[in-house]
Short mmCIF file of C-alpha atoms in Angstrom, two decimals:
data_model
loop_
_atom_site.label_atom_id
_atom_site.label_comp_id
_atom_site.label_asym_id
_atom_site.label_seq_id
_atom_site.Cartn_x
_atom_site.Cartn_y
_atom_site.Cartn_z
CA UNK A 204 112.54 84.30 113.37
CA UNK A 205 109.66 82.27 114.09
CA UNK A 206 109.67 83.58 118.16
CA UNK A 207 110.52 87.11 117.64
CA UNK A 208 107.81 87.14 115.36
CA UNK A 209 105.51 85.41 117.32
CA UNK A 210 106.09 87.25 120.17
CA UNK A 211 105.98 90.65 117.93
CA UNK A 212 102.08 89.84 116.93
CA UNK A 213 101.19 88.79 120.34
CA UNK A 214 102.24 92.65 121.03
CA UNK A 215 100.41 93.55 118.06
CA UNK A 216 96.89 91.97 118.26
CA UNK A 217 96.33 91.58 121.55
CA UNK A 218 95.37 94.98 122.33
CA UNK A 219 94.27 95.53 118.68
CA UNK A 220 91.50 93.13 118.97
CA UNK A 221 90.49 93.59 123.05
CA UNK A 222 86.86 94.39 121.27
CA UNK A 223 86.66 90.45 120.91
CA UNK A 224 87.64 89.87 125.17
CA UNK A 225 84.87 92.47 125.98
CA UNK A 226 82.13 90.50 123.80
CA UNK A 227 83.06 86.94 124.72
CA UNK A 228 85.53 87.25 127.29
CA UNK A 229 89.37 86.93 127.72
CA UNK A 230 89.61 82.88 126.69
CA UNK A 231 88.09 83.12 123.14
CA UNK A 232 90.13 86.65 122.86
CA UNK A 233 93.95 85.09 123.84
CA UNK A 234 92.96 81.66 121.74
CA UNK A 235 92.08 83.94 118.65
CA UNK A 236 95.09 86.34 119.42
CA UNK A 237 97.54 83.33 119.86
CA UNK A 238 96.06 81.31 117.02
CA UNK A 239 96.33 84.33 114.91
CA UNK A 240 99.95 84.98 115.93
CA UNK A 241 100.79 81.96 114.59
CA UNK A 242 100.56 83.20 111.10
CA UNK A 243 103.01 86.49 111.73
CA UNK A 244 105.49 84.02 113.43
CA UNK A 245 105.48 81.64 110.10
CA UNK A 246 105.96 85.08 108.32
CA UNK A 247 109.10 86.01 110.83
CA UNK A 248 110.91 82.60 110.14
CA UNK A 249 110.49 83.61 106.27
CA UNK A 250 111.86 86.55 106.71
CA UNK A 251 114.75 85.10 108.92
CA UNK A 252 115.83 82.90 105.98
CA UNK A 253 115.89 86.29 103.28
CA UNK A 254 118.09 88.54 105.80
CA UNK A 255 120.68 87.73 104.53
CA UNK A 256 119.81 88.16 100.90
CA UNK A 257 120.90 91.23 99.08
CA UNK A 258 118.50 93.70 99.62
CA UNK A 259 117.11 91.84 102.28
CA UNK A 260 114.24 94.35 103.27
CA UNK A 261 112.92 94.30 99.68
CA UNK A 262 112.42 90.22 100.23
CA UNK A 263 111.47 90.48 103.94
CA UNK A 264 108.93 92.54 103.01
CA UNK A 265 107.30 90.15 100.15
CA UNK A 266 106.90 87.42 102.95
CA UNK A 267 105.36 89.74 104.95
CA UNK A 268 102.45 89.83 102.53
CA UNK A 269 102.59 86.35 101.71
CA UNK A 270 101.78 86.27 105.79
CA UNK A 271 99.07 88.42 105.71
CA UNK A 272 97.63 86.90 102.14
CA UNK A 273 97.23 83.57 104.08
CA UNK A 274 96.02 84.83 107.27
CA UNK A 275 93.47 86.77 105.45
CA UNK A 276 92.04 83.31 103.69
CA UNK A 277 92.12 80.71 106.34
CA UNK A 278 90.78 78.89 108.17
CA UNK A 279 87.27 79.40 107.93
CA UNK A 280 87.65 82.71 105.44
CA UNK A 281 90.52 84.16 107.13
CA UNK A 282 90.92 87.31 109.57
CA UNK A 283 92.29 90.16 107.84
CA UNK A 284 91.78 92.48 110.64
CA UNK A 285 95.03 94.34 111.34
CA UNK A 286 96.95 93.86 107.90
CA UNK A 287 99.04 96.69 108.20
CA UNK A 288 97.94 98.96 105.45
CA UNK A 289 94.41 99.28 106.94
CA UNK A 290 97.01 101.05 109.57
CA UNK A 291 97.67 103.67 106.91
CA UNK A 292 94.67 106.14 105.89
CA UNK A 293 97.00 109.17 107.69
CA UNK A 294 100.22 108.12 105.85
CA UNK A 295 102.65 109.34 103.45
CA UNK A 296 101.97 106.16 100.88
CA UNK A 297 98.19 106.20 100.95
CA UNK A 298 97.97 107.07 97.41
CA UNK A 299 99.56 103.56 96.74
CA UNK A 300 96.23 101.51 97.39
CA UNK A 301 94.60 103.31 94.38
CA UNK A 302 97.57 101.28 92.20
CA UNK A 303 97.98 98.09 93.99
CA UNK A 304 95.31 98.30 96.85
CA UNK A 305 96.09 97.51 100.42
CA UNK A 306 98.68 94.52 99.47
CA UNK A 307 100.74 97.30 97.92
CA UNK A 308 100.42 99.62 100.22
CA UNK A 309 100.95 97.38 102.68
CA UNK A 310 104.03 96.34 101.30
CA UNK A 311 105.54 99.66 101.10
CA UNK A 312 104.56 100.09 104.73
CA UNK A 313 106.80 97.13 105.68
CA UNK A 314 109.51 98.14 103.02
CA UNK A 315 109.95 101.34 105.00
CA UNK A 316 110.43 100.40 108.27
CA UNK A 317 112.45 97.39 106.91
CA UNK A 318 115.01 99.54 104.94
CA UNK A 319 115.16 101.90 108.45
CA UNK A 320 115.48 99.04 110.59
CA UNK A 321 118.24 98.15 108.38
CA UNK A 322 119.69 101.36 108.33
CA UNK A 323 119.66 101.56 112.35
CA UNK A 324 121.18 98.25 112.31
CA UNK A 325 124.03 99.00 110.35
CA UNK A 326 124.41 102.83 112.02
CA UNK A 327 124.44 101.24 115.54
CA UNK A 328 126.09 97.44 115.48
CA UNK A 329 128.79 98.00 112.39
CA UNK A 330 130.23 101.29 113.17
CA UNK A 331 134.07 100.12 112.92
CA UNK A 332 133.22 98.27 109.29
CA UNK A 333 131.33 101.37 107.91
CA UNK A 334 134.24 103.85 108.39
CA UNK A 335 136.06 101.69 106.15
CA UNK A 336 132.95 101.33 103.59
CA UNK A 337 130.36 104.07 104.50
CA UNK A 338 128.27 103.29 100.80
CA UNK A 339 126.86 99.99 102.98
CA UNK A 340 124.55 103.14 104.47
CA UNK A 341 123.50 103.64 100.60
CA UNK A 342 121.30 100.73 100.18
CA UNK A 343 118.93 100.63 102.99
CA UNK A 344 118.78 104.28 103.02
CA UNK A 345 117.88 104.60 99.00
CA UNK A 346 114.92 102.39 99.61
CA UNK A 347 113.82 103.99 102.36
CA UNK A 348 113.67 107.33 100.55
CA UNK A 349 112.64 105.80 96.99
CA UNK A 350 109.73 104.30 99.38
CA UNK A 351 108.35 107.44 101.09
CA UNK A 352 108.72 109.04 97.56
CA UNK A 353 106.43 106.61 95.85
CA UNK A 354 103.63 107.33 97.66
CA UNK A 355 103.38 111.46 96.56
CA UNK A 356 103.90 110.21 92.98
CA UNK A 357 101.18 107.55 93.03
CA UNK A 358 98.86 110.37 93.57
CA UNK A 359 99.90 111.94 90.16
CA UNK A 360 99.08 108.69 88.51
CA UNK A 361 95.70 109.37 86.33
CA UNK A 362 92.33 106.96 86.75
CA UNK A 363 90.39 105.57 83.82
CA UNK A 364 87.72 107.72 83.58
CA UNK A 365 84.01 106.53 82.90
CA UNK A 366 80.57 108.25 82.85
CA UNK A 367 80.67 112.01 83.97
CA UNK A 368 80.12 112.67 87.49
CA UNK A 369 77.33 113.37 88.98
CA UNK A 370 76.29 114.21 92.38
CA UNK A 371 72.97 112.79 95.07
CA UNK A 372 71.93 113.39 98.40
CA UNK A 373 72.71 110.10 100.69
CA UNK A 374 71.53 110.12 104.72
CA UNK A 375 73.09 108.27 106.70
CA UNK A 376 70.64 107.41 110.03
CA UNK A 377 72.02 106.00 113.18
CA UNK A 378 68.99 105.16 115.68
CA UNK A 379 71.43 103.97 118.53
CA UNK A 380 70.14 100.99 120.61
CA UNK A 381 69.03 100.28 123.83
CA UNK A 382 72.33 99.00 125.61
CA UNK A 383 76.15 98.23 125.20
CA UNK A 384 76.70 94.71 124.41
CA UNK A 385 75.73 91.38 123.63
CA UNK A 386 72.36 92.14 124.86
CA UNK A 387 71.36 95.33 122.81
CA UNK A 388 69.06 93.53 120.80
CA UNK A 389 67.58 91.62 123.71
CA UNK A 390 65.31 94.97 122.62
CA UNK A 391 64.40 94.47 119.06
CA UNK A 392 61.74 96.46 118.49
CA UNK A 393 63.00 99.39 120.23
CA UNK A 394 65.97 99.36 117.61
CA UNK A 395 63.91 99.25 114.86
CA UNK A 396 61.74 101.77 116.20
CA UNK A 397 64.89 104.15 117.42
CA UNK A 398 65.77 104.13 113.53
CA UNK A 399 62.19 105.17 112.36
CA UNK A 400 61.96 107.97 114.87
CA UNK A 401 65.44 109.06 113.54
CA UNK A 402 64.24 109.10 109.60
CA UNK A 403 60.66 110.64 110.53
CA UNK A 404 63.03 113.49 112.11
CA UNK A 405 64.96 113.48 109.48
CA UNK A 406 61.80 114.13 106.90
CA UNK A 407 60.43 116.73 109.90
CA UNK A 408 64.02 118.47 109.23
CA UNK A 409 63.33 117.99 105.08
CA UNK A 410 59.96 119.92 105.00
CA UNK A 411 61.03 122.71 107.49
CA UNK A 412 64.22 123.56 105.29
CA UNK A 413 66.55 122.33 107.70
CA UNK A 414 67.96 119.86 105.88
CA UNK A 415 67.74 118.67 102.00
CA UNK A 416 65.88 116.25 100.99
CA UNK A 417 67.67 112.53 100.82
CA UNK A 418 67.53 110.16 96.94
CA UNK A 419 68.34 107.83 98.81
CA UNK A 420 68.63 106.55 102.59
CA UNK A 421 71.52 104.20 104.50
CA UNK A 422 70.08 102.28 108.02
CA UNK A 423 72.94 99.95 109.62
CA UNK A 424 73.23 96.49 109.65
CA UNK A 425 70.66 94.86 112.15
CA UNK A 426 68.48 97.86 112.34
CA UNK A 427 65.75 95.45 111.89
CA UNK A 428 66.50 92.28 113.08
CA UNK A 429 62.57 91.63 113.26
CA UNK A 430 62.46 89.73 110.02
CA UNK A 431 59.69 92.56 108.53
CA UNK A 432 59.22 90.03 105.31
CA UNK A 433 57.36 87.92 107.95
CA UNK A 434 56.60 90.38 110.82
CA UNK A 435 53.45 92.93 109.22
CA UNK A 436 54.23 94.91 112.18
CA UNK A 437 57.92 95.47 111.31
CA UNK A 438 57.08 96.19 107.52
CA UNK A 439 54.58 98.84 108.60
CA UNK A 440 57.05 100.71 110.65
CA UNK A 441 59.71 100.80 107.55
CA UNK A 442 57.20 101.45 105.22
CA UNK A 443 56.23 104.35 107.11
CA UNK A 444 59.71 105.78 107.26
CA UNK A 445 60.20 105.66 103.70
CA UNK A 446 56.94 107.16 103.10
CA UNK A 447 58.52 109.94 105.66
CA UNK A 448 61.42 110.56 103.94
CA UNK A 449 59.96 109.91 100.52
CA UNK A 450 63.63 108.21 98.90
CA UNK A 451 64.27 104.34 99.28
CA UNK A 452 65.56 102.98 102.47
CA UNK A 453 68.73 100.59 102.68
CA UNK A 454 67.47 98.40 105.57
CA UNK A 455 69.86 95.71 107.46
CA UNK A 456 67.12 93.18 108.43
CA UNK A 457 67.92 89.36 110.04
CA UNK A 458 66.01 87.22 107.92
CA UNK A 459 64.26 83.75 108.40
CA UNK A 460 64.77 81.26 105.90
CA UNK A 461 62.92 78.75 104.43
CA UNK A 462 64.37 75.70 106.33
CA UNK A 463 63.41 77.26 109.84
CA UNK A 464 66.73 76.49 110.78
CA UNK A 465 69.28 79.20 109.19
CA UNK A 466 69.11 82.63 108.63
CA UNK A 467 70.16 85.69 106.89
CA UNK A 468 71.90 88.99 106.93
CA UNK A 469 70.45 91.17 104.56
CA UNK A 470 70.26 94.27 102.60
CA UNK A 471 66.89 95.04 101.82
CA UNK A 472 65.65 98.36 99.93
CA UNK A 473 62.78 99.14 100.69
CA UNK A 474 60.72 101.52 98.54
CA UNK A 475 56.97 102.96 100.01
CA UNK A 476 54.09 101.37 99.24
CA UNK A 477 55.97 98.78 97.47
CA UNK A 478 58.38 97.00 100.03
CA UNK A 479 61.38 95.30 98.97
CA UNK A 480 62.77 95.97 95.95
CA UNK A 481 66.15 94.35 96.12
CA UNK A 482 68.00 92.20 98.62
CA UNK A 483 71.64 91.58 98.92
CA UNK A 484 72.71 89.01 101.17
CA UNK A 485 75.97 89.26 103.59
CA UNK A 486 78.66 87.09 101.56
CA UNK A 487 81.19 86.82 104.60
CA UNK A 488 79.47 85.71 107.57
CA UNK A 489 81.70 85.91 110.64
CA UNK A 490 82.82 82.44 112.51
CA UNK A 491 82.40 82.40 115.71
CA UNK A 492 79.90 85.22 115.78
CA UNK A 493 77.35 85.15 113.33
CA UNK A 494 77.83 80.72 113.12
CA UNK A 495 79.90 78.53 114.99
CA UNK A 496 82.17 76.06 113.34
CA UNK A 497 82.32 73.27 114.97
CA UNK A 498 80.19 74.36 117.28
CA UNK A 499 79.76 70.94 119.66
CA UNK A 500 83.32 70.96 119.92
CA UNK A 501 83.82 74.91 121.14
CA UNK A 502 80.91 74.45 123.39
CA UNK A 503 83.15 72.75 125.95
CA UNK A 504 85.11 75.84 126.24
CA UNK A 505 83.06 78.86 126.34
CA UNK A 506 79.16 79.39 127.25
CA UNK A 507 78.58 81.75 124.44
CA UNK A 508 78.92 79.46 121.96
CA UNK A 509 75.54 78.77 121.94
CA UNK A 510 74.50 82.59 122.01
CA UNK A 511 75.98 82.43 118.48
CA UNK A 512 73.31 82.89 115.51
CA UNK A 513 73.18 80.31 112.76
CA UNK A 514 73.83 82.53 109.69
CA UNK A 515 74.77 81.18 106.23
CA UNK A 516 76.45 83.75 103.54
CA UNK A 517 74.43 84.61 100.41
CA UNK A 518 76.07 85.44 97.01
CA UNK A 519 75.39 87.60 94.41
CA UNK A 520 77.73 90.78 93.21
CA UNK A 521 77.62 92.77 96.97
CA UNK A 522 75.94 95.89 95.20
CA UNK A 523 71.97 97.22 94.68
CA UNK A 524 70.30 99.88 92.60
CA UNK A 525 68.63 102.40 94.62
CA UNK A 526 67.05 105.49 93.13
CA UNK A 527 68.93 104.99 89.46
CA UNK A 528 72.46 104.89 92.22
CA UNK A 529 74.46 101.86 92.41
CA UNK A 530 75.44 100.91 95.52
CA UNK A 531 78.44 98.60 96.92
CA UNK A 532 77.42 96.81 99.82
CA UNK A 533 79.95 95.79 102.40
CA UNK A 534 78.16 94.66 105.66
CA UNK A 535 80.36 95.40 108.50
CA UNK A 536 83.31 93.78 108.82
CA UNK A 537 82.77 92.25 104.47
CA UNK A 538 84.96 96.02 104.42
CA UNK A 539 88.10 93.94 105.09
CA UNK A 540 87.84 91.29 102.35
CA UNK A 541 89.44 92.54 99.05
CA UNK A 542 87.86 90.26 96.87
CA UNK A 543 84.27 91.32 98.33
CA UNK A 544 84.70 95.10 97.86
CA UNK A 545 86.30 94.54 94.09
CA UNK A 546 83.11 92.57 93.69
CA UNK A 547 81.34 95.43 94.45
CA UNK A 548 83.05 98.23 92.30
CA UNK A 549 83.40 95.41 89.35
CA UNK A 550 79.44 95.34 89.56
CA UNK A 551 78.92 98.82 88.83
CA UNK A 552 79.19 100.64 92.63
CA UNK A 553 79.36 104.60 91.81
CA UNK A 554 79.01 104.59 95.98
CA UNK A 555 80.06 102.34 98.41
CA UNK A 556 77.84 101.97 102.08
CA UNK A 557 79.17 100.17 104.98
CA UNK A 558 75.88 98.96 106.96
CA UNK A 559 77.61 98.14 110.58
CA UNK A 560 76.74 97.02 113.83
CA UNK A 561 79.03 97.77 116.14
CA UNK A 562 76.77 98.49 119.44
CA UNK A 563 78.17 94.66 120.83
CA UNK A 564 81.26 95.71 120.77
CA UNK A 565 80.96 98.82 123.43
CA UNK A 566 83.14 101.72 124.00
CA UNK A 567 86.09 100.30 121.74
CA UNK A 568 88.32 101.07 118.98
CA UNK A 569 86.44 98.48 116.89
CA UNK A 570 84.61 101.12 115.42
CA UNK A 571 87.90 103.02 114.07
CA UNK A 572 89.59 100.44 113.10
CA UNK A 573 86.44 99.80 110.78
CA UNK A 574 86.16 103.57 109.89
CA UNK A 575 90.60 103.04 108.57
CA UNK A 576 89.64 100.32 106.21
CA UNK A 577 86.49 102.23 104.81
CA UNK A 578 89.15 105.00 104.35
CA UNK A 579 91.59 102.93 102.64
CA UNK A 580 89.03 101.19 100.31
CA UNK A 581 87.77 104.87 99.46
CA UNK A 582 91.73 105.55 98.08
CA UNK A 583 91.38 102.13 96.48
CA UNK A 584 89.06 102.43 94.33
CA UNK A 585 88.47 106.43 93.94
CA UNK A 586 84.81 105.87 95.46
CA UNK A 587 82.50 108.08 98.23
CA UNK A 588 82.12 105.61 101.17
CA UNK A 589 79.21 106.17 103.48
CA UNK A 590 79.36 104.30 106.50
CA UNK A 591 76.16 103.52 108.63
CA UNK A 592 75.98 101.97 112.49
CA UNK A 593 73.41 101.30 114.86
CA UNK A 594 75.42 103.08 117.45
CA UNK A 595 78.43 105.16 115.49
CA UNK A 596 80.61 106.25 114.61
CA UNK A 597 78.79 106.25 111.61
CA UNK A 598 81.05 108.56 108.69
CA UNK A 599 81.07 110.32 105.23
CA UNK A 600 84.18 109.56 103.72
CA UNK A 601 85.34 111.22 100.36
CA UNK A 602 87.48 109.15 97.46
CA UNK A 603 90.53 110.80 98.69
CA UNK A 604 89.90 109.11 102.22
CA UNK A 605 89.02 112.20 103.83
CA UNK A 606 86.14 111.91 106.79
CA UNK A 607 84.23 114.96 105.77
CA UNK A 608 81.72 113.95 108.57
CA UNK A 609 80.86 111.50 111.52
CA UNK A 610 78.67 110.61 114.90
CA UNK A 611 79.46 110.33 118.02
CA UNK A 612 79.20 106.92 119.74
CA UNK A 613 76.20 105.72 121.33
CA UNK A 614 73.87 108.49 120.11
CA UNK A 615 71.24 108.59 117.63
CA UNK A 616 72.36 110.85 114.73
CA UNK A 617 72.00 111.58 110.96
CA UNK A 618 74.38 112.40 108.32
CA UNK A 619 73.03 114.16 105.26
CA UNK A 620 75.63 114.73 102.38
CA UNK A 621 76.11 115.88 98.90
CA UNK A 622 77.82 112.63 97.52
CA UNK A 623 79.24 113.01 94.34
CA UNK A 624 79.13 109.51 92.61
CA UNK A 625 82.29 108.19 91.00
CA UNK A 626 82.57 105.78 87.81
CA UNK A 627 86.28 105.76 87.48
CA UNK A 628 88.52 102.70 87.37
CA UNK A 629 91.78 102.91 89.50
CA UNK A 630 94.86 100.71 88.80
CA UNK A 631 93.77 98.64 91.91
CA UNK A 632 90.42 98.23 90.56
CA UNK A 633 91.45 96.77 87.28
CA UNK A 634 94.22 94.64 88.72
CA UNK A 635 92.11 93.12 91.68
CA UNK A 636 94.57 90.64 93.41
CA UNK A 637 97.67 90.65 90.66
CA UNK A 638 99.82 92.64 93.04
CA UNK A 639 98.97 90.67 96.13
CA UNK A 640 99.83 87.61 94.17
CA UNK A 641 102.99 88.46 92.52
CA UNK A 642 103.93 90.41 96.17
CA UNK A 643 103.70 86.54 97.10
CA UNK A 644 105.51 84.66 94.60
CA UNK A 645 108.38 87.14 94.94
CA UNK A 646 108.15 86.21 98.71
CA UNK A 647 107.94 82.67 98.39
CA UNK A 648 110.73 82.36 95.95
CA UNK A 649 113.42 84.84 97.91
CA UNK A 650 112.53 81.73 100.89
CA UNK A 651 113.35 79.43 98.41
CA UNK A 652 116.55 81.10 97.68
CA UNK A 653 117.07 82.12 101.10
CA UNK A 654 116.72 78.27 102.19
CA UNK A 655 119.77 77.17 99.45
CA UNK A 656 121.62 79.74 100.19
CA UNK A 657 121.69 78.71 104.20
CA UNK A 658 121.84 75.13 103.38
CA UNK A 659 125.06 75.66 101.18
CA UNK A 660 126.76 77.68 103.67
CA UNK A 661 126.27 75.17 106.53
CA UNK A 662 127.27 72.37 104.19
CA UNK A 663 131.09 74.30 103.33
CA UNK A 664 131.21 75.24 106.82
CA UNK A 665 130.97 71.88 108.04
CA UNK A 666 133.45 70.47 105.37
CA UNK A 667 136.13 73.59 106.21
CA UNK A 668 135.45 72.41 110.27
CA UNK A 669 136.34 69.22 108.86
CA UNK A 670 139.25 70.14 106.98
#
């Protein structure tokens, strides 16, 4: 189990995460692939000790979350890239994440192909046995049809409702940057600039008629990573964009901190005249990107090491008021972290925003991928997600996890849209991680089982061998 699950994720992640080999190259991309298959093989011996269990998907697919809950915790925060119901924003069972968020959806995901696997199985291997006792078709084949039926009636199930809803104006500005790659922001002024020139358009476009007139305005993640709270220059520019557009700006600004040594990534609105007028703080910082752990030790094996910034994660709730809106703010890849968007919503989020910067990454899917989980969290918790990048594709997505608009990559854009804000509470949102959790213990306990149950049977084998 522990091979052909090994071997499975190797499969899986190493062309699901080939956006890491074009940033640092192919060693640190195979090591993280490898090291990460590590945790779908420990999954795939669980799941070899349950298949034998009555309803043996139904387990199978418990450890399968109990392989993803660990994998998305450690070591250094986890990785939850790839857990497969961020796979699932086009599915039949989408509706699902709004009652048990992506553990549950993910879940049903796995119980589906399980119970068909099954069915194959049986159809293909045990042809003489099932003309004697066709009903052994029954059980796989119920599930996998009670399965693909859950997720139509999940949409029918109702949200709490909360204050009435009412709708805003959010743009969404991508300025693009000067190059692909590690070295875009070898240009930082020219970013920040690109993202003023895009709002002053933007407020050219407002007074002709062209387009409405923004409450409130979205800039990516890094669009300033001249720290403007020390750099007059860089407040002067932002200051003049808001002043432009006349709404607040959401700004994603690198900050210096006090020690000289570390610094931030940061949320910053900005309102004219004024400055900033809240800051949130990324919670998640990324290992091995934005800080290295270890980092004396991994210099040995790759030069970029040192390229690495030295960013330390902030706290607070993850959302900001802006123009009497509250927003959720996930920073980039913060989008795959349950906990961190249920922070969000819990504080008060009528809107989620997604400030990203993808422009290191290139050409790649890392940008979709991103754009599926901002679709699923959108189902999750009945919310408007507005996702913002320095270099796309930057998106509009409605609570039903429809894209109703998006960029193109690598050009500077804008994305004005009538967002209406949602104060609803979903299943998911109220439960947080109780379905993750008890997805686990039922896994952990059918290994348990599964264990005995092998353990017993090798024991009378071995006494009927020995008479």
């Amino acid at each position: 189990g522990f091979g052909w699950g090994f071997v499975f994720a190797l499969g899986f992640l190493l062309p699901l995460l080939t956006w890491i080999g074009t940033l640092v190259g192919p060693l640190p991309w195979v090591a993280l692939c490898v090291f990460e298959a590590l945790f779908i093989g420990l999954a795939g011996s669980g799941m070899a000790l349950v298949s034998r269990l009555p309803a043996a998907p139904l387990w199978a697919a418990a450890v399968w979350i109990g392989g993803e809950a660990l994998r998305a915790r450690v070591p250094f925060g986890g990785m939850p890239w790839g857990k497969i119901g961020f796979g699932q924003p086009d599915g039949p069972l989408l509706p699902l994440a709004a009652i048990g968020g992506e553990p549950l959806l993910a879940f049903a995901t796995a119980l589906a192909g399980l119970a068909l696997g099954e069915l194959v199985r049986r159809l293909v291997l045990r042809r003489g046995e099932l003309r004697r006792s066709p009903g052994e078709l029954v059980g796989p084949a119920a599930i996998v049809v009670l399965t693909l039926v859950a997720g139509p009636l999940a949409a029918l199930v109702p949200v709490t409702p909360g204050a009435p809803d009412r709708t805003v104006t959010i743009a969404a500005i991508q300025g693009n940057v000067p190059r692909l790659g590690l070295d875009f922001n070898s240009q930082r002024r020219a970013v920040l600039d690109n993202h003023v020139k895009v709002t002053e358009q933007l407020a050219a476009d407002v007074a002709a008629g062209r387009k409405p007139q923004p409450d409130l305005v979205i800039w990516p993640e890094n669009s300033s990573d001249i720290d403007p709270l020390q750099n007059p220059d860089a407040a002067a520019q932002i200051d003049r964009a808001a002043a432009a557009i006349k709404a607040p700006i959401l700004v994603g600004a690198v900050l210096r901190n006090p020690d000289g040594v570390t610094t931030s990534n940061s949320a910053l609105v900005w309102q004219a005249g004024v400055g900033v007028v809240e800051r949130n703080d990324k919670r998640k910082v990324q290992p091995f990107g934005e800080y290295i752990p270890w980092r004396n030790f991994w210099r040995h094996f790759s030069s970029y090491v040192d390229r690495a910034g030295n960013f330390v994660p902030g706290d607070g709730p993850g959302a900001v008021d802006m123009a009497g809106v509250r927003v959720g703010v996930a920073i980039c890849w913060e989008i795959a972290f349950d906990d961190l968007v249920d922070d969000s919503v819990d504080a008060g989020a009528t809107v989620l925003a997604v400030p990203s910067n993808n422009a290191t990454f290139g050409l790649t899917e890392m940008t979709y991928q991103q754009l599926a989980i901002s679709r699923i969290r959108a189902v999750e918790h009945d919310r408007p997600v507005i996702v913002a990048t320095t270099s796309g594709v930057s998106a509009t997505i409605a609570p039903d996890g429809t894209v109703t608009a998006s960029t193109r990559q690598f050009t500077p854009d804008v994305l004005v849209d009538r967002t209406t804000l949602k104060d609803t509470t979903t299943l998911a949102t109220r439960l947080r991680a109780v379905p993750e959790w008890v997805l686990v213990a039922l896994g952990v306990v059918a290994v348990g089982v599964g264990f005995v149950t092998r353990r017993r049977a090798g024991t009378r084998a071995g006494k009927d061998e020995n008479g």
